[in-house]
Amino acid sequence: MSSLQGRLDEFRKAFESGAPPYNASHEVIETMHRATAELKTSGIEERALKVHDRAPSFTLFNQDHIQVSSANLLRDGHLVISFFRGHW
């Protein structure tokens, strides 16, 4: 099995080729590159949590619109956070 970085590099190459199954246009790819550059310029990358950093406590709504807190979830064991962008 290849490394995560290797797999990400392969995905990026396939995506940016514009070929199926992604069929990304040159304009879309350029927009993504520009947005990534703007985020890096903003300094957000330096402020992001790093490996082994402790995330701050939080309370959010889950997919069922029920409020959950990290403190309550951590009482049951390890906590994995996944950011789901949604589906269209």
Protein backbone atom coordinates (compact mmCIF):
# COMPACT_ATOMS: atom_id res chain seq x y z
CA MET A 1 0.00 0.00 0.00
CA SER A 2 1.39 3.41 -0.92
CA SER A 3 1.79 6.22 1.57
CA LEU A 4 -0.96 8.74 2.16
CA GLN A 5 1.14 11.40 0.44
CA GLY A 6 1.64 9.10 -2.53
CA ARG A 7 -2.09 8.44 -2.78
CA LEU A 8 -2.86 12.17 -2.53
CA ASP A 9 -0.31 12.91 -5.25
CA GLU A 10 -1.90 10.27 -7.49
CA PHE A 11 -5.37 11.70 -6.89
CA ARG A 12 -4.19 15.23 -7.62
CA LYS A 13 -2.55 14.13 -10.87
CA ALA A 14 -5.70 12.29 -11.97
CA PHE A 15 -7.99 15.16 -10.98
CA GLU A 16 -5.88 17.83 -12.65
CA SER A 17 -5.63 15.81 -15.87
CA GLY A 18 -9.28 16.69 -16.55
CA ALA A 19 -9.98 13.09 -17.46
CA PRO A 20 -12.85 10.94 -16.19
CA PRO A 21 -14.14 10.33 -13.65
CA TYR A 22 -13.56 13.90 -12.41
CA ASN A 23 -13.70 15.81 -15.70
CA ALA A 24 -12.42 18.97 -14.00
CA SER A 25 -12.06 21.85 -16.40
CA HIS A 26 -8.92 23.99 -16.56
CA GLU A 27 -10.91 26.91 -15.12
CA VAL A 28 -12.02 24.86 -12.10
CA ILE A 29 -8.47 23.70 -11.42
CA GLU A 30 -7.12 27.25 -11.69
CA THR A 31 -9.84 28.48 -9.30
CA MET A 32 -8.87 25.81 -6.79
CA HIS A 33 -5.17 26.71 -7.07
CA ARG A 34 -5.97 30.40 -6.61
CA ALA A 35 -8.17 29.69 -3.56
CA THR A 36 -5.45 27.52 -2.02
CA ALA A 37 -2.85 30.24 -2.56
CA GLU A 38 -5.15 32.83 -0.97
CA LEU A 39 -5.68 30.62 2.07
CA LYS A 40 -1.93 30.10 2.48
CA THR A 41 -1.31 33.85 2.11
CA SER A 42 -3.89 34.54 4.83
CA GLY A 43 -1.73 32.70 7.38
CA ILE A 44 -4.45 30.19 8.24
CA GLU A 45 -2.04 27.32 7.67
CA GLU A 46 0.18 28.46 10.55
CA ARG A 47 -2.81 28.84 12.88
CA ALA A 48 -4.25 25.38 12.15
CA LEU A 49 -3.90 22.62 14.71
CA LYS A 50 -0.92 20.36 14.19
CA VAL A 51 -0.56 16.64 14.85
CA HIS A 52 -0.93 15.95 18.60
CA ASP A 53 -2.30 19.45 19.34
CA ARG A 54 -5.28 19.43 21.67
CA ALA A 55 -8.40 20.82 20.03
CA PRO A 56 -10.43 23.33 22.03
CA SER A 57 -13.70 22.16 23.58
CA PHE A 58 -16.75 22.78 21.43
CA THR A 59 -20.48 22.35 21.22
CA LEU A 60 -22.09 21.86 17.80
CA PHE A 61 -25.21 20.45 16.22
CA ASN A 62 -24.96 16.96 14.77
CA GLN A 63 -26.62 15.69 11.59
CA ASP A 64 -29.90 15.27 13.51
CA HIS A 65 -29.74 18.87 14.75
CA ILE A 66 -29.03 17.72 18.31
CA GLN A 67 -26.47 19.73 20.24
CA VAL A 68 -23.42 17.67 21.24
CA SER A 69 -20.31 18.69 23.12
CA SER A 70 -16.79 17.39 22.76
CA ALA A 71 -16.53 16.98 26.54
CA ASN A 72 -19.52 14.61 26.62
CA LEU A 73 -18.29 12.66 23.61
CA LEU A 74 -14.80 12.28 25.10
CA ARG A 75 -16.29 10.64 28.20
CA ASP A 76 -17.04 7.64 25.97
CA GLY A 77 -13.47 7.40 24.62
CA HIS A 78 -11.49 8.81 21.71
CA LEU A 79 -13.14 11.37 19.47
CA VAL A 80 -12.76 11.54 15.70
CA ILE A 81 -13.99 14.68 13.97
CA SER A 82 -15.02 14.55 10.33
CA PHE A 83 -15.91 17.63 8.32
CA PHE A 84 -18.61 16.67 5.85
CA ARG A 85 -19.09 19.23 3.13
CA GLY A 86 -22.43 17.86 2.09
CA HIS A 87 -23.75 16.29 -1.04
CA TRP A 88 -25.63 17.75 -3.88
